[in-house]
Amino acid sequence: MSCFNANTIRSDFPVLDQILYDGKPLAYLDNAATTQKPHHVIHAVQEYYEAYNSNVHRALHFLAERATVAYEETRKKVVSFIHANTERSIIYTRGTTESINLVAYSWGRKNIDEGDEIILSEMEHHSNLVPWQILAQEKKAKLCFIPVLEDGTLDLNAYTHLLSSKTKLVAITHMSNVLGTINPVQKMIDQAHQAGALVLLDGAQSVPHVSIDVSQLDVDFLAFSGHKMLGPTGIGILYGKEAILESMPPFHGGGEMIHKVELEQSTYTELPHKFEAGTPNIAGVIGFGEAIDYLEGVGMGAVQSYEQLLTQYALSKLEKISGLTIIGKALERGGAISFTCEGIHPHDLSQYLDREGVAIRGGHMCCQPLVRKFDSTALNRLSLYLYNMEQDIDQLIEALLKAKEFFKT
Amino acid sequence: MTDSVPLDDLYQEIILDHFKNPRNVQKLSDEEVLIEEENPTCGDQIRVTAKVEEGCIVGIKYEAKGCAISTASASMMSEALMNKPVEDARVAIQNFTRTMKGEQEMSEDESGDLIALQGVKRYPLRIKCATMSWHALDHVLDKMSVEK
Ligand SMILES: Cc1ncc(COP(=O)(O)O)c(C=O)c1O
């Protein structure tokens, strides 16, 4: 824990140990899309299926008991990982997208009325934009957008002016998946609360990379995904303040979320199960618990400082390439770095890099409005995680130089 | 340059040549543009106009913004369909689209430079790049036949 050893860490990830095409080692730099899984997580999922596969919270037999305990154990790990107070605040979902939709559907339909305002930012992922568009259209509410400045930070002055007594909710990303910007959320949450609004944080990119304290932030909702933090796909978290979740109507109806069911009506069970209808992603939850253990074992502080070093290394190398423009220059930033390369379309570039063993993203990264704002329709992005090393970046840079030569007009 | 030729099936020499020196490209004024197509996923964009005289395509001009595959494909199309009767051009568009979808093979002697685009078939995510300009021209021809 004291000394961060990326080499040791890397050897925990079976996927990373492979050679592609004609002898190129894999440099996986698409971690903002999804991360790789350490064998601990893979084994935990396998063990569940091999040793105690069963439904949870229903049967009383041996397997069910063991599955239920493991399933609920992860909830405790989440509580401590994000510094929440109670398991009642932790709802299992399919991921960030479903978490945000849950809030828009349940809290939003109850609390948003005609003329109310919801503040978002121009850097939102489609998943923190489209659910609010749907809600606003239905309720005739208004969406207001905090502009993104040239350097990739939010215009906080504009934010102050957007806040008013009409503001019911501020829904913003903690860290941009395109620009890498880490937003000053503590201050923004305080300001929103002063205006009487609630705050939802999209933590899809922040929770995996920086340590989060929901109690200190006093944030009302936090959404994040397991697969972006070493866990399986199809499992995510909605954190909500207990009293707020308590006041919200259910999202999905069905088994697991009920107390007493009659033909005409039902009463609903307690938090958090009120929001967890149907058979959940049990293997995913168990794997996710293992992923949290892994990150805690390394230490989020160590993860963060290591990634900072690597990010600075990548930025300094990229800046030296002529014709390459980095999009997003915030000082407070994480390891998602977007760029354009003059004369090479992002899809041509990522295709070329792929053959050099380098996996990066090319496209709009689910942020069409933001990418458009930077006069583009598509970008390239590399994104780092704790198992990346300088050698991955060196491999990327070398491949980039080759691509420039290849597509040179 | 490199010890092995990378991606030679996708980016063949001839494709790179059309990408670097696209044929029949011209800046078009808004009035001239007959069809504009966009692929929001990757931002490829094409604006096309054509001139038909006595049932025959006598001019294809376009403005393209996009990847090497879409640019090269538009360029090749502008050459392949020039001076063709509209009906033949329609058939050629259909054949090309079907080839890209893997529904038929291209005949080597008829297709000229186009044969180089065969490789795109193996990259499902890139097929749209190759077919976009052809769709656009198809729409241009639709539009012209309606306006007649
Ligand atoms: C900032 C941000 N928000 C939300 C999401 C959506 O996450 P998921 O697809 O796991 O629901 C992502 C992931 O792509 C993201 O980067």
Coordinates of C-alpha atoms and ligand atoms in Angstrom, one line a residue:
Chain A
M1 CA 0.0 0.0 0.0
S2 CA 2.8 2.3 0.9
C3 CA 4.6 1.8 -2.4
F4 CA 2.5 1.7 -5.6
N5 CA 3.7 -1.0 -7.9
A6 CA 2.1 -0.8 -11.3
N7 CA 3.9 -3.8 -12.5
T8 CA 2.4 -6.0 -9.8
I9 CA -1.0 -4.5 -10.3
R10 CA -0.8 -5.1 -14.0
S11 CA -0.1 -8.8 -13.5
D12 CA -3.5 -9.1 -11.7
F13 CA -5.3 -8.3 -15.0
P14 CA -5.2 -11.4 -17.3
V15 CA -6.6 -9.4 -20.3
L16 CA -3.7 -7.1 -20.3
D17 CA -1.2 -9.9 -20.9
Q18 CA -1.6 -10.5 -24.6
I19 CA 0.0 -9.8 -27.9
L20 CA -2.0 -8.5 -30.7
Y21 CA -1.6 -8.8 -34.5
D22 CA 2.0 -9.1 -35.5
G23 CA 3.6 -9.0 -32.1
K24 CA 2.3 -5.8 -30.6
P25 CA 1.6 -5.9 -26.9
L26 CA -1.8 -4.5 -25.9
A27 CA -1.8 -1.0 -24.6
Y28 CA -5.3 -0.6 -23.2
L29 CA -6.1 3.1 -23.0
D30 CA -9.9 3.1 -23.2
N31 CA -10.6 3.0 -19.5
A32 CA -13.2 5.7 -19.5
A33 CA -15.3 3.4 -21.6
T34 CA -14.8 0.4 -19.4
T35 CA -12.0 -1.0 -17.3
Q36 CA -10.4 -4.4 -17.2
K37 CA -11.1 -6.9 -14.4
P38 CA -8.5 -8.3 -12.0
H39 CA -8.6 -12.0 -11.5
H40 CA -10.1 -11.5 -8.0
V41 CA -13.2 -10.2 -9.6
I42 CA -13.4 -12.8 -12.3
H43 CA -12.9 -15.6 -9.7
A44 CA -15.5 -14.1 -7.3
V45 CA -18.1 -14.2 -10.2
Q46 CA -17.0 -17.7 -11.1
E47 CA -17.1 -18.9 -7.5
Y48 CA -20.7 -17.6 -7.1
Y49 CA -21.8 -19.6 -10.1
E50 CA -19.8 -22.7 -9.2
A51 CA -20.5 -22.8 -5.5
Y52 CA -23.5 -20.9 -4.4
N53 CA -25.6 -19.8 -7.4
S54 CA -29.1 -19.0 -6.0
N55 CA -31.6 -16.2 -5.9
V56 CA -31.3 -13.7 -3.0
H57 CA -33.7 -12.6 -0.3
R58 CA -36.2 -15.4 -1.1
A59 CA -35.4 -19.0 -0.2
L60 CA -34.1 -20.2 3.1
H61 CA -31.7 -22.9 1.8
F62 CA -28.0 -23.0 2.2
L63 CA -27.1 -21.6 -1.2
A64 CA -29.6 -18.7 -0.9
E65 CA -28.3 -17.8 2.5
R66 CA -24.8 -17.6 1.2
A67 CA -25.7 -15.6 -1.9
T68 CA -27.8 -13.2 0.1
V69 CA -25.0 -12.6 2.5
A70 CA -22.5 -12.0 -0.2
Y71 CA -25.0 -9.7 -2.1
E72 CA -25.6 -7.6 1.0
E73 CA -21.9 -7.5 1.9
T74 CA -21.2 -5.5 -1.2
R75 CA -23.7 -2.9 -0.1
K76 CA -21.7 -2.4 3.1
K77 CA -18.5 -2.1 1.1
V78 CA -20.1 0.7 -1.0
V79 CA -21.2 2.5 2.1
S80 CA -17.7 2.7 3.4
F81 CA -16.1 3.3 0.0
I82 CA -18.1 6.5 -0.6
H83 CA -18.5 7.4 3.1
A84 CA -22.2 7.1 3.3
N85 CA -24.0 6.5 6.6
T86 CA -26.4 3.7 5.9
E87 CA -27.0 0.8 3.5
R88 CA -30.5 2.2 3.1
S89 CA -28.9 4.9 0.9
I90 CA -27.3 2.4 -1.5
I91 CA -29.5 1.2 -4.4
Y92 CA -28.2 -1.4 -6.9
T93 CA -28.9 -0.5 -10.5
R94 CA -27.6 -1.5 -13.9
G95 CA -25.2 1.4 -14.0
T96 CA -24.9 5.2 -14.0
T97 CA -27.5 5.5 -16.8
E98 CA -30.1 3.5 -14.9
S99 CA -29.3 5.4 -11.6
I100 CA -29.9 8.7 -13.3
N101 CA -33.1 7.5 -15.0
L102 CA -34.4 6.3 -11.6
V103 CA -34.0 9.7 -10.1
A104 CA -35.5 11.4 -13.2
Y105 CA -38.4 9.0 -13.2
S106 CA -39.2 8.7 -9.5
W107 CA -38.0 11.9 -7.9
G108 CA -38.4 14.0 -11.0
R109 CA -42.0 13.1 -11.8
K110 CA -43.0 13.8 -8.2
N111 CA -41.1 17.0 -7.7
I112 CA -40.8 18.8 -11.0
D113 CA -43.6 21.0 -12.2
E114 CA -44.2 23.3 -15.1
G115 CA -41.8 26.2 -15.1
D116 CA -39.3 24.6 -12.7
E117 CA -35.7 24.6 -13.8
I118 CA -33.1 21.9 -13.9
I119 CA -29.5 23.0 -14.2
L120 CA -27.1 20.8 -16.2
S121 CA -23.8 21.6 -17.9
E122 CA -22.7 21.5 -21.5
M123 CA -20.2 18.7 -20.7
E124 CA -22.8 16.1 -19.7
H125 CA -22.7 12.6 -21.0
H126 CA -25.9 11.7 -22.9
S127 CA -27.0 9.7 -19.9
N128 CA -27.1 12.8 -17.7
L129 CA -28.9 14.8 -20.4
V130 CA -31.5 12.7 -22.2
P131 CA -33.4 11.6 -19.0
W132 CA -33.8 15.2 -18.1
Q133 CA -34.9 16.2 -21.6
I134 CA -37.6 13.5 -21.4
L135 CA -38.7 14.8 -17.9
A136 CA -38.6 18.4 -18.9
Q137 CA -40.7 17.8 -22.1
E138 CA -43.2 15.9 -20.1
K139 CA -43.5 18.4 -17.3
K140 CA -42.9 21.6 -19.3
A141 CA -39.9 22.3 -17.2
K142 CA -36.9 24.2 -18.3
L143 CA -33.3 22.9 -18.7
C144 CA -30.5 25.4 -18.2
F145 CA -26.9 24.8 -19.1
I146 CA -23.8 25.9 -17.4
P147 CA -21.5 26.8 -20.4
V148 CA -18.1 25.1 -20.8
L149 CA -15.2 27.6 -21.3
E150 CA -12.5 27.3 -23.8
D151 CA -10.1 25.6 -21.3
G152 CA -12.7 22.9 -20.6
T153 CA -13.8 24.2 -17.2
L154 CA -17.3 25.2 -16.3
D155 CA -18.3 28.9 -16.3
L156 CA -19.0 29.1 -12.6
N157 CA -20.0 32.8 -12.8
A158 CA -22.8 31.8 -15.2
Y159 CA -23.7 29.0 -12.8
T160 CA -24.2 31.5 -10.0
H161 CA -26.6 33.5 -12.2
L162 CA -28.5 30.4 -13.3
L163 CA -29.4 29.4 -9.8
S164 CA -32.7 30.8 -8.6
S165 CA -35.7 29.9 -6.6
K166 CA -37.0 28.2 -9.7
T167 CA -34.0 25.8 -9.7
K168 CA -35.1 22.4 -8.3
L169 CA -32.2 20.3 -9.3
V170 CA -28.6 20.6 -10.4
A171 CA -27.4 17.5 -12.2
I172 CA -23.7 17.6 -13.2
T173 CA -20.8 15.4 -13.9
H174 CA -18.0 15.2 -11.3
M175 CA -15.4 14.5 -13.9
S176 CA -15.8 14.9 -17.6
N177 CA -15.3 11.8 -19.7
V178 CA -14.2 13.9 -22.6
L179 CA -12.2 16.8 -21.2
G180 CA -11.0 15.1 -18.0
T181 CA -12.0 18.2 -16.1
I182 CA -12.8 17.7 -12.4
N183 CA -15.5 20.1 -11.5
P184 CA -15.4 22.0 -8.2
V185 CA -18.4 20.1 -6.9
Q186 CA -18.2 21.0 -3.2
K187 CA -18.7 24.7 -3.9
M188 CA -21.3 24.0 -6.5
I189 CA -23.3 21.8 -4.1
D190 CA -23.2 24.4 -1.4
Q191 CA -24.4 27.1 -3.8
A192 CA -27.2 24.8 -5.0
H193 CA -28.3 24.1 -1.5
Q194 CA -28.4 27.8 -0.7
A195 CA -30.7 28.2 -3.6
G196 CA -32.9 25.4 -2.3
A197 CA -32.1 22.9 -5.0
L198 CA -30.9 19.3 -4.8
V199 CA -27.8 18.1 -6.5
L200 CA -27.2 14.9 -8.5
L201 CA -23.6 14.1 -9.3
D202 CA -22.7 11.8 -12.2
G203 CA -19.8 10.0 -10.6
A204 CA -19.2 7.6 -13.5
Q205 CA -15.7 8.9 -14.1
S206 CA -14.8 10.2 -10.7
V207 CA -15.7 7.4 -8.2
P208 CA -13.3 5.0 -10.0
H209 CA -10.4 7.5 -9.8
V210 CA -10.7 9.8 -6.8
S211 CA -11.8 9.2 -3.2
I212 CA -15.4 10.4 -2.6
D213 CA -17.1 11.4 0.6
V214 CA -20.8 11.8 0.0
S215 CA -21.3 12.9 3.6
Q216 CA -18.8 15.7 3.4
L217 CA -20.0 16.7 0.0
D218 CA -23.5 16.7 1.3
V219 CA -24.6 15.6 -2.2
D220 CA -28.2 14.4 -2.6
F221 CA -27.6 11.8 -5.3
L222 CA -24.5 10.1 -6.7
A223 CA -24.6 7.8 -9.6
F224 CA -21.8 5.5 -10.8
S225 CA -21.0 2.3 -12.6
G226 CA -19.2 -0.9 -11.4
H227 CA -17.7 -1.6 -14.8
K228 CA -15.6 1.6 -14.9
M229 CA -14.0 0.6 -11.6
L230 CA -12.8 -2.9 -12.2
G231 CA -16.2 -4.5 -11.6
P232 CA -18.5 -6.4 -14.0
T233 CA -20.9 -4.7 -16.4
G234 CA -24.5 -4.4 -15.5
I235 CA -24.1 -3.3 -12.0
G236 CA -24.1 0.3 -10.7
I237 CA -25.0 2.3 -7.7
L238 CA -27.4 5.1 -6.9
Y239 CA -26.6 6.7 -3.7
G240 CA -29.3 9.0 -2.3
K241 CA -29.9 10.7 1.0
E242 CA -32.1 8.4 3.0
A243 CA -34.9 10.9 3.7
I244 CA -35.1 11.8 0.0
L245 CA -35.2 8.2 -1.2
E246 CA -37.8 7.5 1.5
S247 CA -40.1 10.2 0.0
M248 CA -39.7 8.9 -3.5
P249 CA -42.3 6.6 -5.2
P250 CA -41.0 3.3 -6.6
F251 CA -39.3 3.1 -10.0
H252 CA -39.9 -0.4 -11.2
G253 CA -42.7 -2.5 -9.8
G254 CA -42.4 -6.3 -9.2
G255 CA -41.0 -8.9 -6.9
E256 CA -38.6 -7.9 -4.1
M257 CA -39.8 -4.3 -3.8
I258 CA -43.1 -5.1 -2.2
H259 CA -44.4 -5.5 1.4
K260 CA -47.9 -6.7 0.9
V261 CA -49.6 -7.3 -2.4
E262 CA -53.3 -7.4 -3.1
L263 CA -55.0 -7.5 -6.4
E264 CA -55.9 -3.9 -6.6
Q265 CA -53.0 -2.4 -4.7
S266 CA -49.7 -3.0 -2.9
T267 CA -47.5 -1.6 -0.2
Y268 CA -43.8 -1.3 -0.8
T269 CA -40.9 -2.6 1.2
E270 CA -38.2 -0.6 3.0
L271 CA -35.2 1.0 1.5
P272 CA -33.1 0.1 -0.4
H273 CA -35.2 -2.8 -1.7
K274 CA -38.0 -0.5 -2.6
F275 CA -36.0 0.4 -5.7
E276 CA -34.8 -3.1 -6.5
A277 CA -37.6 -4.9 -8.2
G278 CA -37.0 -8.3 -9.7
T279 CA -34.0 -10.7 -9.6
P280 CA -31.0 -8.5 -9.5
N281 CA -27.5 -9.0 -11.1
I282 CA -26.3 -11.1 -8.2
A283 CA -23.0 -12.2 -9.8
G284 CA -22.4 -8.6 -10.8
V285 CA -22.9 -7.3 -7.3
I286 CA -20.6 -10.0 -5.8
G287 CA -17.9 -9.2 -8.4
F288 CA -18.3 -5.5 -7.7
G289 CA -17.7 -6.0 -4.0
E290 CA -14.4 -7.7 -4.9
A291 CA -13.5 -4.7 -7.2
I292 CA -14.1 -2.3 -4.3
D293 CA -11.9 -4.5 -2.1
Y294 CA -9.2 -4.4 -4.7
L295 CA -9.3 -0.6 -5.0
E296 CA -9.3 -0.2 -1.2
G297 CA -6.4 -2.6 -1.0
V298 CA -4.3 -0.3 -3.3
G299 CA -5.8 2.8 -1.7
M300 CA -7.7 5.4 -3.6
G301 CA -5.2 8.1 -2.6
A302 CA -2.4 6.0 -4.2
V303 CA -4.5 5.4 -7.3
Q304 CA -5.2 9.1 -7.6
S305 CA -1.6 10.2 -7.3
Y306 CA -0.3 7.6 -9.6
E307 CA -2.8 8.5 -12.2
Q308 CA -1.9 12.2 -11.8
L309 CA 1.8 11.4 -12.6
L310 CA 0.8 9.3 -15.6
T311 CA -1.6 12.0 -16.9
Q312 CA 1.1 14.6 -16.7
Y313 CA 3.5 12.3 -18.5
A314 CA 0.9 11.7 -21.3
L315 CA 0.1 15.4 -21.7
S316 CA 3.7 16.3 -21.9
K317 CA 4.4 13.7 -24.6
L318 CA 1.2 14.6 -26.6
E319 CA 2.0 18.3 -26.5
K320 CA 5.2 17.7 -28.4
I321 CA 3.4 16.2 -31.4
S322 CA 2.8 18.8 -34.1
G323 CA -0.7 19.1 -35.5
L324 CA -2.1 17.5 -32.4
T325 CA -4.6 19.6 -30.3
I326 CA -5.5 18.6 -26.8
I327 CA -9.2 19.4 -26.0
G328 CA -9.6 20.4 -22.4
K329 CA -6.9 22.2 -20.5
A330 CA -8.3 22.2 -17.0
L331 CA -5.7 22.2 -14.2
E332 CA -7.9 20.1 -12.0
R333 CA -8.2 17.0 -14.1
G334 CA -8.2 13.3 -14.4
G335 CA -6.7 10.9 -16.9
A336 CA -9.2 11.2 -19.7
I337 CA -7.4 13.1 -22.5
S338 CA -9.1 14.0 -25.8
F339 CA -7.4 15.3 -28.8
T340 CA -7.6 15.8 -32.5
C341 CA -4.9 15.2 -35.0
E342 CA -4.8 17.5 -38.0
G343 CA -5.7 15.7 -41.2
I344 CA -6.6 12.4 -39.7
H345 CA -10.2 11.5 -38.9
P346 CA -10.6 10.0 -35.4
H347 CA -11.9 6.7 -36.8
D348 CA -8.9 6.4 -39.2
L349 CA -6.6 7.1 -36.3
S350 CA -8.1 4.7 -33.8
Q351 CA -8.2 2.0 -36.5
Y352 CA -4.6 2.6 -37.3
L353 CA -3.6 2.6 -33.7
D354 CA -5.4 -0.6 -33.1
R355 CA -3.1 -2.4 -35.5
E356 CA -0.2 -1.0 -33.4
G357 CA -1.8 -2.7 -30.3
V358 CA -3.1 0.6 -28.9
A359 CA -6.7 0.7 -27.8
I360 CA -8.1 4.3 -27.7
R361 CA -11.5 5.7 -28.5
G362 CA -12.6 7.7 -31.5
G363 CA -16.0 9.3 -31.9
H364 CA -18.3 11.6 -30.0
M365 CA -17.9 9.8 -26.6
C366 CA -21.6 10.1 -25.9
C367 CA -21.2 13.9 -25.6
Q368 CA -22.3 15.2 -29.0
P369 CA -23.2 18.7 -27.8
L370 CA -19.8 19.1 -26.1
V371 CA -17.8 17.8 -29.0
R372 CA -19.7 20.1 -31.3
K373 CA -18.9 23.0 -29.1
F374 CA -15.2 22.3 -29.7
D375 CA -15.9 22.6 -33.5
S376 CA -15.8 18.9 -34.1
T377 CA -18.0 15.9 -34.5
A378 CA -15.5 13.4 -33.3
L379 CA -12.4 13.3 -31.2
N380 CA -9.9 10.7 -30.1
R381 CA -9.5 10.0 -26.4
L382 CA -7.1 8.0 -24.3
S383 CA -8.0 7.3 -20.7
L384 CA -5.8 5.9 -18.0
Y385 CA -6.2 3.6 -15.0
L386 CA -4.0 2.2 -12.3
Y387 CA -2.6 -0.6 -14.4
N388 CA -1.4 1.6 -17.1
M389 CA 2.3 2.4 -17.3
E390 CA 4.6 4.8 -19.1
Q391 CA 5.2 2.1 -21.7
D392 CA 1.6 2.2 -22.8
I393 CA 1.9 5.9 -23.5
D394 CA 5.2 5.5 -25.2
Q395 CA 3.6 2.9 -27.5
L396 CA 0.7 5.3 -28.2
I397 CA 3.1 8.1 -29.1
E398 CA 5.2 6.0 -31.4
A399 CA 2.0 4.7 -33.1
L400 CA 0.7 8.2 -33.5
L401 CA 3.8 9.4 -35.2
K402 CA 3.6 6.4 -37.6
A403 CA -0.1 7.2 -38.3
K404 CA 0.8 10.8 -39.1
E405 CA 3.3 9.6 -41.7
F406 CA 0.8 7.1 -43.1
F407 CA -2.1 9.5 -43.6
K408 CA 0.1 12.5 -44.6
T409 CA -1.3 14.3 -47.6
Chain B
M1 CA 8.6 3.0 -43.3
T2 CA 7.3 0.1 -41.3
D3 CA 8.5 -3.5 -41.4
S4 CA 5.0 -4.9 -42.1
V5 CA 2.4 -3.0 -44.0
P6 CA -0.3 -2.2 -41.5
L7 CA -3.9 -2.3 -42.3
D8 CA -3.2 -3.0 -46.0
D9 CA -6.6 -4.6 -46.5
L10 CA -8.5 -1.6 -45.3
Y11 CA -6.3 1.3 -46.4
Q12 CA -5.0 0.1 -49.8
E13 CA -2.6 2.4 -51.7
I14 CA -5.4 3.4 -54.1
I15 CA -7.7 4.3 -51.2
L16 CA -5.1 6.5 -49.7
D17 CA -4.5 8.1 -53.1
H18 CA -8.2 9.0 -53.5
F19 CA -8.2 10.3 -49.9
K20 CA -5.2 12.5 -50.4
N21 CA -6.2 13.7 -53.8
P22 CA -10.0 13.3 -54.0
R23 CA -11.4 13.7 -57.5
N24 CA -14.2 16.0 -58.5
V25 CA -14.3 17.8 -55.2
Q26 CA -15.6 21.3 -55.3
K27 CA -16.7 23.9 -52.7
L28 CA -20.5 24.1 -53.3
S29 CA -22.7 27.0 -52.6
D30 CA -25.9 26.2 -50.6
E31 CA -28.1 26.6 -53.6
E32 CA -26.1 24.1 -55.6
V33 CA -26.2 21.4 -52.9
L34 CA -28.9 18.9 -53.7
I35 CA -28.4 16.5 -50.8
E36 CA -26.5 16.8 -47.6
E37 CA -25.9 13.6 -45.5
E38 CA -24.4 13.3 -42.2
N39 CA -23.4 10.4 -40.0
P40 CA -23.7 11.8 -36.4
T41 CA -21.8 8.9 -35.0
C42 CA -18.5 9.9 -36.6
G43 CA -19.3 13.3 -38.0
D44 CA -18.8 12.4 -41.6
Q45 CA -20.5 14.8 -43.8
I46 CA -21.1 15.0 -47.5
R47 CA -22.8 17.6 -49.8
V48 CA -23.5 16.4 -53.3
T49 CA -24.8 17.8 -56.5
A50 CA -25.2 16.2 -59.9
K51 CA -26.0 17.3 -63.4
V52 CA -28.1 15.1 -65.7
E53 CA -28.6 15.7 -69.4
E54 CA -30.8 13.5 -71.5
G55 CA -30.9 10.8 -68.9
C56 CA -27.2 10.7 -68.5
I57 CA -25.1 11.9 -65.5
V58 CA -22.8 14.5 -66.9
G59 CA -21.4 15.9 -63.7
I60 CA -21.0 14.9 -60.0
K61 CA -19.5 17.4 -57.6
Y62 CA -19.3 17.0 -53.9
E63 CA -17.8 18.4 -50.7
A64 CA -16.8 15.8 -48.1
K65 CA -15.6 16.0 -44.6
G66 CA -14.8 12.7 -43.1
C67 CA -12.5 9.8 -42.7
A68 CA -10.2 8.3 -45.4
I69 CA -12.8 5.6 -46.3
S70 CA -15.7 8.0 -46.8
T71 CA -13.6 10.5 -48.7
A72 CA -12.0 7.9 -51.0
S73 CA -15.4 6.2 -51.6
A74 CA -17.0 9.5 -52.6
S75 CA -14.1 10.2 -54.9
M76 CA -14.2 6.8 -56.5
M77 CA -18.0 7.1 -57.0
S78 CA -17.7 10.4 -58.7
E79 CA -15.4 8.8 -61.3
A80 CA -17.2 5.5 -61.6
L81 CA -20.7 7.0 -62.2
M82 CA -19.7 9.9 -64.4
N83 CA -21.2 9.8 -67.9
K84 CA -23.4 6.9 -67.0
P85 CA -27.1 6.7 -67.9
V86 CA -29.1 7.4 -64.7
E87 CA -30.6 3.8 -64.8
D88 CA -27.1 2.3 -64.9
A89 CA -25.9 4.5 -62.1
R90 CA -28.8 3.3 -60.0
V91 CA -27.9 -0.3 -60.6
A92 CA -24.3 0.5 -59.8
I93 CA -25.3 2.2 -56.5
Q94 CA -27.4 -0.8 -55.6
N95 CA -24.6 -3.2 -56.5
F96 CA -22.1 -1.3 -54.5
T97 CA -24.3 -1.1 -51.4
R98 CA -25.0 -4.9 -51.7
T99 CA -21.3 -5.6 -52.0
M100 CA -20.5 -3.6 -48.9
K101 CA -23.2 -5.5 -47.0
G102 CA -21.6 -8.7 -48.1
E103 CA -24.6 -9.7 -50.2
Q104 CA -22.7 -10.0 -53.4
E105 CA -19.2 -10.0 -54.9
M106 CA -17.6 -7.2 -56.9
S107 CA -16.5 -8.2 -60.4
E108 CA -12.9 -7.3 -60.8
D109 CA -13.0 -6.2 -64.4
E110 CA -16.0 -3.9 -64.0
S111 CA -15.2 -2.2 -60.8
G112 CA -11.9 -0.5 -61.4
D113 CA -10.6 1.4 -58.4
L114 CA -13.7 0.4 -56.4
I115 CA -12.3 -3.1 -55.9
A116 CA -10.0 -1.6 -53.3
L117 CA -13.0 -0.9 -51.1
Q118 CA -13.8 -4.6 -50.9
G119 CA -11.7 -4.7 -47.7
V120 CA -14.1 -2.4 -45.9
K121 CA -16.5 -5.3 -45.7
R122 CA -14.5 -6.9 -43.0
Y123 CA -14.8 -3.8 -40.7
P124 CA -18.5 -3.7 -39.9
L125 CA -18.2 -0.3 -38.2
R126 CA -16.7 1.3 -41.3
I127 CA -19.2 0.1 -43.9
K128 CA -21.4 3.2 -43.4
C129 CA -18.4 5.3 -44.1
A130 CA -18.1 3.7 -47.5
T131 CA -21.7 3.8 -48.5
M132 CA -22.7 7.3 -47.3
S133 CA -21.8 9.1 -50.5
W134 CA -23.5 6.5 -52.6
H135 CA -26.7 6.9 -50.6
A136 CA -26.4 10.7 -51.0
L137 CA -26.1 10.4 -54.8
D138 CA -29.1 8.0 -54.8
H139 CA -31.1 10.6 -53.1
V140 CA -29.9 13.3 -55.5
L141 CA -31.2 11.2 -58.4
D142 CA -34.5 10.6 -56.6
K143 CA -34.9 14.3 -56.2
M144 CA -34.0 15.1 -59.8
S145 CA -36.5 12.5 -61.1
V146 CA -39.3 14.0 -59.0
E147 CA -38.5 17.5 -60.0
K148 CA -38.6 16.6 -63.7
Ligands
LIG1 C1 -19.6 10.8 -17.4 C2 -20.4 9.6 -17.7 N1 -21.6 9.5 -17.3 C3 -22.4 8.4 -17.5 C4 -21.9 7.3 -18.2 C5 -22.8 6.2 -18.4 O1 -22.4 5.0 -17.8 P1 -23.1 3.6 -18.0 O2 -23.0 3.4 -19.5 O3 -22.2 2.7 -17.3 O4 -24.4 3.7 -17.5 C6 -20.6 7.4 -18.6 C7 -20.0 6.2 -19.3 O5 -19.8 6.1 -20.5 C8 -19.8 8.5 -18.4 O6 -18.5 8.6 -18.8

